[in-house]
Coordinates of C-alpha atoms in Angstrom, one line a residue:
X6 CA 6.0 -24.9 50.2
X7 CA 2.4 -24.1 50.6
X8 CA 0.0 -25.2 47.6
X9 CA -1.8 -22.5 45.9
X10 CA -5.4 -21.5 47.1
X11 CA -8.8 -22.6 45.2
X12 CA -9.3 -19.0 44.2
X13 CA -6.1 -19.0 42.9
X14 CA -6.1 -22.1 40.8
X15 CA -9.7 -20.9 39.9
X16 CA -8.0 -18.0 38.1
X17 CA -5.1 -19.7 37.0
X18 CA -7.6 -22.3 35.0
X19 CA -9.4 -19.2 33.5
X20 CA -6.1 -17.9 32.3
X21 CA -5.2 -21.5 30.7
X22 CA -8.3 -22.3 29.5
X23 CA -8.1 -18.5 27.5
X24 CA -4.8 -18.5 26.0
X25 CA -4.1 -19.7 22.7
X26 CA -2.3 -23.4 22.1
X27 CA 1.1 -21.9 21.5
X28 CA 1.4 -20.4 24.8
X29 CA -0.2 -23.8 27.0
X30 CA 2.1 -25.9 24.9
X31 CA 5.1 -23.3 26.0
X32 CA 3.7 -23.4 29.6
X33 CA 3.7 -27.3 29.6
X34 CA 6.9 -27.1 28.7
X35 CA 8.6 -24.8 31.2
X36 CA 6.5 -26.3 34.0
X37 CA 7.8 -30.0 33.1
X38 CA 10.2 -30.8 35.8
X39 CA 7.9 -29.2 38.3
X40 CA 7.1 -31.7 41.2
X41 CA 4.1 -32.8 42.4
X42 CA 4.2 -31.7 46.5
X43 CA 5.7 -28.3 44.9
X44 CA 3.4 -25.4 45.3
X45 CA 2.9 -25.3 41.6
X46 CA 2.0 -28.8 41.1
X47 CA -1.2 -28.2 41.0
X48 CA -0.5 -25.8 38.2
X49 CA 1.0 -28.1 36.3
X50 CA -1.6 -31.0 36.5
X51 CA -3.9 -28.1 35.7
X52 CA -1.9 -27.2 32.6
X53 CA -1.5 -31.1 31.1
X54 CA -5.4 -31.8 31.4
X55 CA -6.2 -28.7 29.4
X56 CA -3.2 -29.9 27.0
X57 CA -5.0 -33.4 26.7
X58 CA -8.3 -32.1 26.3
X59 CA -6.8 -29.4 23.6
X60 CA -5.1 -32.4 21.5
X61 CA -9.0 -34.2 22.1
X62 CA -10.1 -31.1 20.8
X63 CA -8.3 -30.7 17.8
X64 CA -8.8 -34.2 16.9
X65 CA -12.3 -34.1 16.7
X66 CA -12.8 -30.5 15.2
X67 CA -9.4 -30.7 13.2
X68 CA -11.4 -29.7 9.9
X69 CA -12.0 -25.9 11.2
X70 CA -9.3 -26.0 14.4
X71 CA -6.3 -24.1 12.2
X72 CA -9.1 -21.7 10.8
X73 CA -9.8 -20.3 13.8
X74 CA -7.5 -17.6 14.5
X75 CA -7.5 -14.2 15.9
X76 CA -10.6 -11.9 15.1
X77 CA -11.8 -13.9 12.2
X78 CA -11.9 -11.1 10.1
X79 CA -9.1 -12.0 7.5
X80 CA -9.7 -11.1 3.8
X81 CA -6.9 -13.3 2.5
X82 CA -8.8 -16.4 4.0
X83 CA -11.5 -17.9 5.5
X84 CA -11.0 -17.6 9.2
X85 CA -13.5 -17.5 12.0
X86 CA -12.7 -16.2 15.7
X87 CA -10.7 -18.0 17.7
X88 CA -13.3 -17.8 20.3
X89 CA -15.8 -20.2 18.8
X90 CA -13.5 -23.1 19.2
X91 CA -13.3 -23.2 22.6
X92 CA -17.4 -22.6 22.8
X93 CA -17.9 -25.0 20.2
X94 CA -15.9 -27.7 22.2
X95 CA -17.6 -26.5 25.3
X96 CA -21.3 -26.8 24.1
X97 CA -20.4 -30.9 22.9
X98 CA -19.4 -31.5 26.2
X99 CA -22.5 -30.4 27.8
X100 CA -25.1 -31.8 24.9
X101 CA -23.3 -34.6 23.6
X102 CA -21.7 -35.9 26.7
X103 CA -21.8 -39.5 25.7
X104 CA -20.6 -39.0 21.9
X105 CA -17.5 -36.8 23.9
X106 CA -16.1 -40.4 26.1
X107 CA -16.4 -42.3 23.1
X108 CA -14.3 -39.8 21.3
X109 CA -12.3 -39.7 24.7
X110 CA -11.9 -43.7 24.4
X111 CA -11.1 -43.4 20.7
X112 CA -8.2 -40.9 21.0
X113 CA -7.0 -42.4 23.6
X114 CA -6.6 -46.0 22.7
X115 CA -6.3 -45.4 19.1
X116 CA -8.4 -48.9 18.2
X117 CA -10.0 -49.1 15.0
X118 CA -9.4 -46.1 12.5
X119 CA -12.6 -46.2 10.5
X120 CA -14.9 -46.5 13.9
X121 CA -12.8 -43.6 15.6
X122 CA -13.2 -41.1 12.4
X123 CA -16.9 -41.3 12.9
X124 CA -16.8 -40.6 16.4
X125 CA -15.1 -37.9 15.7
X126 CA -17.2 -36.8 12.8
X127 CA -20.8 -37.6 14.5
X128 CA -19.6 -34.7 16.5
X129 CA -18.7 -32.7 13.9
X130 CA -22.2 -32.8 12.6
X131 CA -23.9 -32.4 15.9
X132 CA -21.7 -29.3 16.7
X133 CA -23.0 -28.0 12.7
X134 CA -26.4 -28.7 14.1
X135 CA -26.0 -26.6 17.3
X136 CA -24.7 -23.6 15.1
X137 CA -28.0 -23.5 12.7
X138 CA -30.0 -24.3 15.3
X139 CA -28.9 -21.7 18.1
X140 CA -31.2 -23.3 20.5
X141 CA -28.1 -23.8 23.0
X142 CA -26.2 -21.2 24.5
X143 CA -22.8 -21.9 23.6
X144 CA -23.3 -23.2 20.3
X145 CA -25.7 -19.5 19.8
X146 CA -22.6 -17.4 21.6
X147 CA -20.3 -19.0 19.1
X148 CA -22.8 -18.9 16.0
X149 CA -23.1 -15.0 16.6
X150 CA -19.4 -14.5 17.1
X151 CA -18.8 -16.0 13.9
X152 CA -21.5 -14.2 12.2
X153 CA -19.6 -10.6 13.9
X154 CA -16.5 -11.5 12.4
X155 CA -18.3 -11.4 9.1
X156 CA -21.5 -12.2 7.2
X157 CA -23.0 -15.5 7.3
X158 CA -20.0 -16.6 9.6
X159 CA -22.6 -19.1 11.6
X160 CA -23.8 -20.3 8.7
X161 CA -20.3 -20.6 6.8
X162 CA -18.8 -22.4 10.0
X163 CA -21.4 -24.8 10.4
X164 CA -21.1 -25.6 6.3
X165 CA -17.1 -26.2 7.0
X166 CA -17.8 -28.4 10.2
X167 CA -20.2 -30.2 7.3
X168 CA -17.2 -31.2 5.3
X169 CA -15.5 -32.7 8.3
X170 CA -15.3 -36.5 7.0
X171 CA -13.8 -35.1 3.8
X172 CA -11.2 -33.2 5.0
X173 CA -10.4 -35.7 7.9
X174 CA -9.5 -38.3 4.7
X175 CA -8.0 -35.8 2.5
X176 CA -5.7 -33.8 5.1
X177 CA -2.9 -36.7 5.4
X178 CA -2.8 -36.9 1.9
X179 CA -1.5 -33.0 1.7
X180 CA 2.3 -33.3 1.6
X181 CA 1.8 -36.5 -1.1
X182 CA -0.1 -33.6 -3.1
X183 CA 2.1 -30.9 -2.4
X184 CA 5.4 -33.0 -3.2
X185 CA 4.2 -34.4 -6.5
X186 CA 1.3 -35.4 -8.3
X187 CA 1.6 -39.6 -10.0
X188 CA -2.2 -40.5 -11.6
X189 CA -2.8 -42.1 -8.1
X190 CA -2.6 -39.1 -6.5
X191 CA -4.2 -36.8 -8.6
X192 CA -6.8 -38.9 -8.6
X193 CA -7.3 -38.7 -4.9
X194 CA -7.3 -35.0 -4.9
X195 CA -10.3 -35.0 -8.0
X196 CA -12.1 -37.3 -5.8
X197 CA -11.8 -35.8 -2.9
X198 CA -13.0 -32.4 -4.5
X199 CA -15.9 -34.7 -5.6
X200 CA -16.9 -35.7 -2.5
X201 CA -17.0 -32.5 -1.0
X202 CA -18.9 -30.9 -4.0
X203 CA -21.6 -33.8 -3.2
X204 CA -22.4 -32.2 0.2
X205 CA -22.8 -29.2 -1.0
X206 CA -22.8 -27.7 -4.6
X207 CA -21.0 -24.4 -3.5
X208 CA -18.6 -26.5 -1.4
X209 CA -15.5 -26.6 -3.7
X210 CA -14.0 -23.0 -2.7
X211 CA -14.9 -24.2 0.4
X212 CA -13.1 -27.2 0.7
X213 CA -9.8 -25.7 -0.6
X214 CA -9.8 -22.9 1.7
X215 CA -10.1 -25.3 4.4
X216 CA -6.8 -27.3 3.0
X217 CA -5.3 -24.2 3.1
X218 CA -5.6 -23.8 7.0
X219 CA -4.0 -27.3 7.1
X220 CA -0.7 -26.5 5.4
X221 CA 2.5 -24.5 6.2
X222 CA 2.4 -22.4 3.4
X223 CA -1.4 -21.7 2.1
X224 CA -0.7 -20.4 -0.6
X225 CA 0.5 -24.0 -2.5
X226 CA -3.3 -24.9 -2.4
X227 CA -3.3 -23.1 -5.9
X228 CA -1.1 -26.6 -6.7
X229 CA -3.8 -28.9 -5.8
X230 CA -6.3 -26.5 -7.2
X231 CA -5.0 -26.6 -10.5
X232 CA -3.8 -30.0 -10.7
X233 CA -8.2 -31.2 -9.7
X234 CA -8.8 -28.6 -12.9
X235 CA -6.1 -30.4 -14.6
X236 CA -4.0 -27.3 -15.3
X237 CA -6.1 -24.9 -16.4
X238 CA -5.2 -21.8 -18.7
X239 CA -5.8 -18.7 -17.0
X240 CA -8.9 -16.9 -18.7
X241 CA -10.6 -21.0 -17.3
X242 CA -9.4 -20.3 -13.6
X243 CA -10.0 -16.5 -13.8
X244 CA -13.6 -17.2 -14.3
X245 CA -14.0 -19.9 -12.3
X246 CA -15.0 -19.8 -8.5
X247 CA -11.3 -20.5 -7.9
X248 CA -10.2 -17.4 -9.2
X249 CA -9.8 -16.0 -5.6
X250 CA -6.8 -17.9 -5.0
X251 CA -4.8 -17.0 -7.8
X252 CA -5.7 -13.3 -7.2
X253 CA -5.2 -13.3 -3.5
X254 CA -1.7 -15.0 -4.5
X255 CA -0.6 -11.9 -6.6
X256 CA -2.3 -9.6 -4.2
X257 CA 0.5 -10.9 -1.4
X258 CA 3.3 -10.7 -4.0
X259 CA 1.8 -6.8 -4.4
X260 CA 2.5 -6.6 -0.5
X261 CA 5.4 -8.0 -0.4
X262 CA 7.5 -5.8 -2.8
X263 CA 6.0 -2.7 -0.9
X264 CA 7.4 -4.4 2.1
X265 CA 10.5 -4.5 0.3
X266 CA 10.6 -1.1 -0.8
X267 CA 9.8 0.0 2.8
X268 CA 13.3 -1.8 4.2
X269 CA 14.9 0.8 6.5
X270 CA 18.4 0.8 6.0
X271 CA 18.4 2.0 9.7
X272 CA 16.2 -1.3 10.5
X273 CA 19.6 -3.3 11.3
X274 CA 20.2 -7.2 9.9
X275 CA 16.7 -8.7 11.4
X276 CA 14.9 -6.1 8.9
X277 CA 17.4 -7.0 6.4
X278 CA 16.9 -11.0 6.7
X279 CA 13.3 -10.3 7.1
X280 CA 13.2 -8.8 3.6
X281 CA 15.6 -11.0 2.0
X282 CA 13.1 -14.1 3.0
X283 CA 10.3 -12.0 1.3
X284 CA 12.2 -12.0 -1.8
X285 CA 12.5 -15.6 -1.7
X286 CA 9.1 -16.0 -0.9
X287 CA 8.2 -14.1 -4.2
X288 CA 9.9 -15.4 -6.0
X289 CA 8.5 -19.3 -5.3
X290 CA 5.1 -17.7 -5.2
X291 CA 5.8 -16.3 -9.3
X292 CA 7.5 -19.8 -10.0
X293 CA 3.9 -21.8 -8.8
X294 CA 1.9 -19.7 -10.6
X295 CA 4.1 -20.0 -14.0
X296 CA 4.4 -24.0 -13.3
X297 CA 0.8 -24.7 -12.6
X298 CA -0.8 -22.3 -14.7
X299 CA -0.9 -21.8 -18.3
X300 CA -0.3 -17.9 -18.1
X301 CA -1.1 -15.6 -21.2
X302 CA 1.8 -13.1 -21.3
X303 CA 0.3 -10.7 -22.9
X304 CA -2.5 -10.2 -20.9
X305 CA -4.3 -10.8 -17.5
X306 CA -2.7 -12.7 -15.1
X307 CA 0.5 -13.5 -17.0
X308 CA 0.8 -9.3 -18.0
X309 CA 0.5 -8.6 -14.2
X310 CA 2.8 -11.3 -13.1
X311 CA 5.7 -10.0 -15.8
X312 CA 5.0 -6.5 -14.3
X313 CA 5.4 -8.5 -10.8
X314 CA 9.3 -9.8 -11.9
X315 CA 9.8 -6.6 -13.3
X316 CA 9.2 -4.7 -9.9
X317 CA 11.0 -7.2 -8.0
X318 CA 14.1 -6.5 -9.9
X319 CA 14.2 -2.8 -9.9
X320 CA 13.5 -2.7 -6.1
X321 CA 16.4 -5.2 -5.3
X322 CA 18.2 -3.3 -8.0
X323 CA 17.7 -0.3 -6.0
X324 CA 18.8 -1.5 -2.6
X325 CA 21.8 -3.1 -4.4
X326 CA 22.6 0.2 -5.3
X327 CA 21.8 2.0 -1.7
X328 CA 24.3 -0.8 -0.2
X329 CA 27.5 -0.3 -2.5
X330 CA 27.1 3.8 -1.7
X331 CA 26.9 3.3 2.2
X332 CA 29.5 0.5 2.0
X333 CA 31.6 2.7 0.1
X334 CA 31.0 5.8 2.8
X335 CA 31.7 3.4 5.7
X336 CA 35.2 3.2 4.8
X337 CA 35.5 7.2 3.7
X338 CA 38.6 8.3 1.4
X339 CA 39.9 11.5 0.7
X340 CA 41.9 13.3 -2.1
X341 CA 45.7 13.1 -1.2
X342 CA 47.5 16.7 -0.2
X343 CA 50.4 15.5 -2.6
X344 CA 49.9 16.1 -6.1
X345 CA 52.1 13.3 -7.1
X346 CA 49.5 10.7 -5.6
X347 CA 46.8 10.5 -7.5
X348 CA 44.9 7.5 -5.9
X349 CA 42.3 8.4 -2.9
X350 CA 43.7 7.8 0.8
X351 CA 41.4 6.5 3.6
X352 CA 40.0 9.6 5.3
X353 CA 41.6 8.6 9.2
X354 CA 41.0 12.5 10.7
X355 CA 37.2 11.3 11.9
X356 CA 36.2 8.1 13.8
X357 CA 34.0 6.1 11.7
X358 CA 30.4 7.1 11.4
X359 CA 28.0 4.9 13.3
X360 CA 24.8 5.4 11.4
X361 CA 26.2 4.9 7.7
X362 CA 28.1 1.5 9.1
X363 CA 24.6 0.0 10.6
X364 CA 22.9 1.1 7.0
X365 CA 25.5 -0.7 5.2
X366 CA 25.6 -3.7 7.7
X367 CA 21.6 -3.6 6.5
X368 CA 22.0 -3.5 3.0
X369 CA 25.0 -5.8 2.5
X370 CA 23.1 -8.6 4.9
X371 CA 19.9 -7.9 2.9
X372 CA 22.1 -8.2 -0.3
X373 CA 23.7 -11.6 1.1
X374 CA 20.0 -13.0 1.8
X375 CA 19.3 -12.8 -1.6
X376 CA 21.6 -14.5 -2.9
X377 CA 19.8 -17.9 -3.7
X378 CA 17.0 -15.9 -5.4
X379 CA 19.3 -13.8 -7.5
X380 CA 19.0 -15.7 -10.5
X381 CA 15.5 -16.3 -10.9
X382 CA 14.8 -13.0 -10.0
X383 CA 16.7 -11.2 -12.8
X384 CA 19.4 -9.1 -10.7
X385 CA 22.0 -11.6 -10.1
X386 CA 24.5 -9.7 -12.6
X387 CA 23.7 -6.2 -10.7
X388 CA 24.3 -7.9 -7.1
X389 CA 27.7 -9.9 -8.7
X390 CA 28.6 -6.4 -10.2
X391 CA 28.5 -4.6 -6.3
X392 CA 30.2 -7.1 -4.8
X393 CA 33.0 -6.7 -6.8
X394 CA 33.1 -3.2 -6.6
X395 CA 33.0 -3.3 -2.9
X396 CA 35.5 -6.3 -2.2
X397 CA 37.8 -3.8 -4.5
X398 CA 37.1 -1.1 -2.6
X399 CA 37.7 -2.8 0.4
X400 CA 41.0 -4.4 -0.4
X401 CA 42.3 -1.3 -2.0
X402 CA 41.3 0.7 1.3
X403 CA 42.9 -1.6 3.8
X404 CA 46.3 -2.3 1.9
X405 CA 46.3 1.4 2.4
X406 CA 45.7 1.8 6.1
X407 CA 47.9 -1.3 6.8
X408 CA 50.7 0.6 4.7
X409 CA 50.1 4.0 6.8
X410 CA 50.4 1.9 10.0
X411 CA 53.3 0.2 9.4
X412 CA 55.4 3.4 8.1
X413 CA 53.7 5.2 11.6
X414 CA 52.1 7.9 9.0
X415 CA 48.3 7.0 10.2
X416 CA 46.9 10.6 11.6
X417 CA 45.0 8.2 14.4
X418 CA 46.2 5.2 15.1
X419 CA 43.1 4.0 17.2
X420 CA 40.8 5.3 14.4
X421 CA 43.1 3.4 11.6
X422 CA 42.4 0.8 13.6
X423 CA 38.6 1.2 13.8
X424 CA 37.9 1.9 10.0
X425 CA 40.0 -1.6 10.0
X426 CA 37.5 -3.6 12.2
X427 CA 34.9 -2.1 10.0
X428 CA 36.0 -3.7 7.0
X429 CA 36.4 -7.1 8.5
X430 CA 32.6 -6.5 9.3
X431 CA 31.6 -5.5 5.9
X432 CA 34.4 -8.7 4.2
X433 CA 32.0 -11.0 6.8
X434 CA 29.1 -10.1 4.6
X435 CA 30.3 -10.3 1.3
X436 CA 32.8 -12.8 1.2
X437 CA 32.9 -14.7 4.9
X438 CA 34.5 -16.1 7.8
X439 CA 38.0 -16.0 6.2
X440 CA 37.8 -13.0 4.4
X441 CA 37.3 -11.0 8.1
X442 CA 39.6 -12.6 9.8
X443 CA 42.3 -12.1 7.2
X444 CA 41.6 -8.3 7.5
X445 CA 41.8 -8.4 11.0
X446 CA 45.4 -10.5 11.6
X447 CA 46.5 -7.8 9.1
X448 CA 45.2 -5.1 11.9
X449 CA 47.2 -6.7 14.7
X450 CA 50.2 -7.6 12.1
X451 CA 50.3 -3.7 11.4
X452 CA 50.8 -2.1 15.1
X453 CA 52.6 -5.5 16.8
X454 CA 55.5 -6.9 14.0
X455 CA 56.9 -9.1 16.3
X456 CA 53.9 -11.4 17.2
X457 CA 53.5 -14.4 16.1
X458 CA 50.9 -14.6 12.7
X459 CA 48.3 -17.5 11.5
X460 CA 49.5 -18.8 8.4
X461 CA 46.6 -18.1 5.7
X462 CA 45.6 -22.2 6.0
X463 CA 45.5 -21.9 9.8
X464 CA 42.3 -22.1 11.3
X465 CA 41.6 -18.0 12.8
X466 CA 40.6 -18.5 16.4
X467 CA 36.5 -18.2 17.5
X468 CA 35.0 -14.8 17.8
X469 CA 35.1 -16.4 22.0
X470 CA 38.6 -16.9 22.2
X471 CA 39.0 -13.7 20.2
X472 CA 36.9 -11.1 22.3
X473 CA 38.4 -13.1 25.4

């Protein structure tokens, strides 16, 4: 197979060297077991340097690499555009050539730790240089695409890349931090904080919002925050140049119950699950805040996270409540025509209604992605409450169709047997596995007598085997 032109692995390394990590790492990846005489094997020794020199990358800049995302413009955090990494990287390479092997050498043989961080970090500070300065090209394009993204941004990036030997010390000490704090450990964090304060006065906020970048969940900085201010009472850290992250903290919480109140029952189970995890996420965002802050609860903070809990609950409340009406209309009933039956019969005249089963396949899986945060969230006893309502409902519903089945009295057969499969779907979400599959060998039991049935301790057969 013919190799690929110049021009065309010209374009192909413009493309690389443009798209963000994920996508080169996913491209490494796919282009793995490519060979090297294959036409693309030029594109995949193409795609591993730019990988290598990424990781190189990283390495050295790793203080402000995770804060460079998208447009920069982020008012939850301190970002900058993902543009100037690649320009920052770019204008070392050409003014710092020498600095650039040794960090090459460094990352690449891993010898002495303390002699490779400063490597690393000399470029740091001659890349901060090159941003104030603006007397090179690159290091001016990136200075002014930071400063687009918002004020200062230059000046704010150059301060971060300032702070480089502090966070390069403190960032492996994050999970230790995160997973609990012994005196040794907190007294790591308080010096760390110290040592950043001592490069710049205004550098604590600054420092923290840089952790931040570095972990999975940003938001858990407010832990290490309050545990360097030794658990501070709220009016302290309200007033205090770390109040930002306790108020962009509630702020999210805010978004998220609107989110939650915005869950289209037509959305189907992805929107369901997506808004179930919210809810968890809340409610481990309220429990940080009432563990690592002393909270007043009858004002400030505290007042507006009680007023947080309480909104939590009523919108869960409410789609509890939208779930056990369109569970209840997925399996209609009617009154019966003979006055000596009192009890409602399943409605079998109309096939079952597609649009009121995918909103109570929403709801129900939304309800049953909740469950974990039930308790802490103060509506475990109204979720309990509908799931008993609707597992009665559902039992009562098919022992009746079953019964009209077996006598040969269903108006439909096909439809009996459709409103059937419907509540195996809807006994999957609120009681499992076994619960469907019960409702469904008592389907096939119903219209077939004489074949053979799973004893209620036999294993059902795989939805595979089962769709065939």
């Amino acid at each position: 197979m013919t190799a690929l032109s110049q021009r065309k692995i010209d374009i192909v390394r413009s493309l690389v060297e443009s798209a963000p990590d994920k996508i080169v790492g996913g491209l490494q990846l796919a282009l793995a077991e490519t060979s090297e005489g294959s036409a693309l094997g030029s594109v995949r020794r193409l795609v591993d340097m730019e990988v290598g020199e990424r990781r190189l990358r990283n390495t050295v800049l790793q203080a402000i690499a995770p804060m460079c995302v998208g447009d920069g413009r982020s008012e939850r955090s301190l970002t900058f555009p993902a543009g100037v990494l690649p320009l920052i990287w770019r204008g070392l390479r050409a003014t710092a050539a020498e600095e650039v092997r040794e960090a090459e050498t460094a990352f690449g043989e891993f010898f002495d730790e303390e002699m490779s961080a400063e490597v690393f970090d000399q470029l740091a500070r001659i890349a901060a240089y090159g941003l104030r300065s603006r007397q090179y090209p690159l290091f001016r394009e990136a200075a002014e695409l930071a400063d687009a993204a918002r004020p200062g941004g230059g000046e704010e990036l150059a301060a971060c890349l300032d702070l480089s030997p502090v966070l390069r010390r403190a960032i492996p000490r994050i999970p230790e931090w995160l997973a609990s704090f012994s005196g040794g450990s907190a007294a790591a964090a308080r010096l760390a904080y110290k040592d950043a304060v001592a490069v710049s006065e205004d550098a604590g906020p600054r420092f923290f919002e840089m952790l931040a970048a570095q972990m999975e969940h940003p938001w858990m900085v407010l832990r290490i925050i309050c545990e360097v201010m030794d658990k501070p009472n709220e009016r302290y850290l309200a007033d205090s140049e770390m109040a930002g992250f306790g108020e962009r903290l509630m702020d999210e919480i805010d978004a998220s119950l609107r989110a939650i109140a915005r869950l289209d029952a037509d959305g189907g189970p992805e929107a369901a699950r997506e808004a179930g995890r919210r809810v968890e996420l809340i409610t481990l965002q309220i429990t940080e805040l009432e563990t690592y802050v002393d909270l007043a609860k009858e004002r400030g903070w505290g007042r507006r996270i009680a007023k947080q809990k309480a909104s939590l609950a009523g919108v869960v409340e409410g789609r509890i409540r939208e779930a056990e009406k369109y569970a209840i209309q997925a399996l209609p009933t009617e009154r019966a025509r003979l006055k000596h039956i009192r009890r409602p019969l399943p409605c079998l005249g109309v096939s079952p209604d597609a649009r009121i089963i995918r909103r109570a396949t929403t709801l129900l899986t939304f309800v049953q992605e909740v469950r974990t945060s039930a308790n802490y969230g103060g509506f475990a006893a109204a979720r309990g409450k509908m799931l008993e309502a609707v597992g009665e409902h559902i039992d009562s519903y098919v022992d009746e169709v079953v019964d009209l089945l077996k006598t040969g009295d269903a108006e439909d057969e096909a439809v009996a047997l459709a409103f059937l499969e419907v509540a195996a779907g809807l006994s999957l979400l609120i009681r499992g596995e076994k619960a469907a599959e019960l409702v469904r060998r008592r389907a096939a039991g119903a219209v077939n007598p004489e074949a053979p049935q799973l004893l209620d301790d036999e294993p059902p057969n795989p939805p595979a085997e089962r769709w065939g």
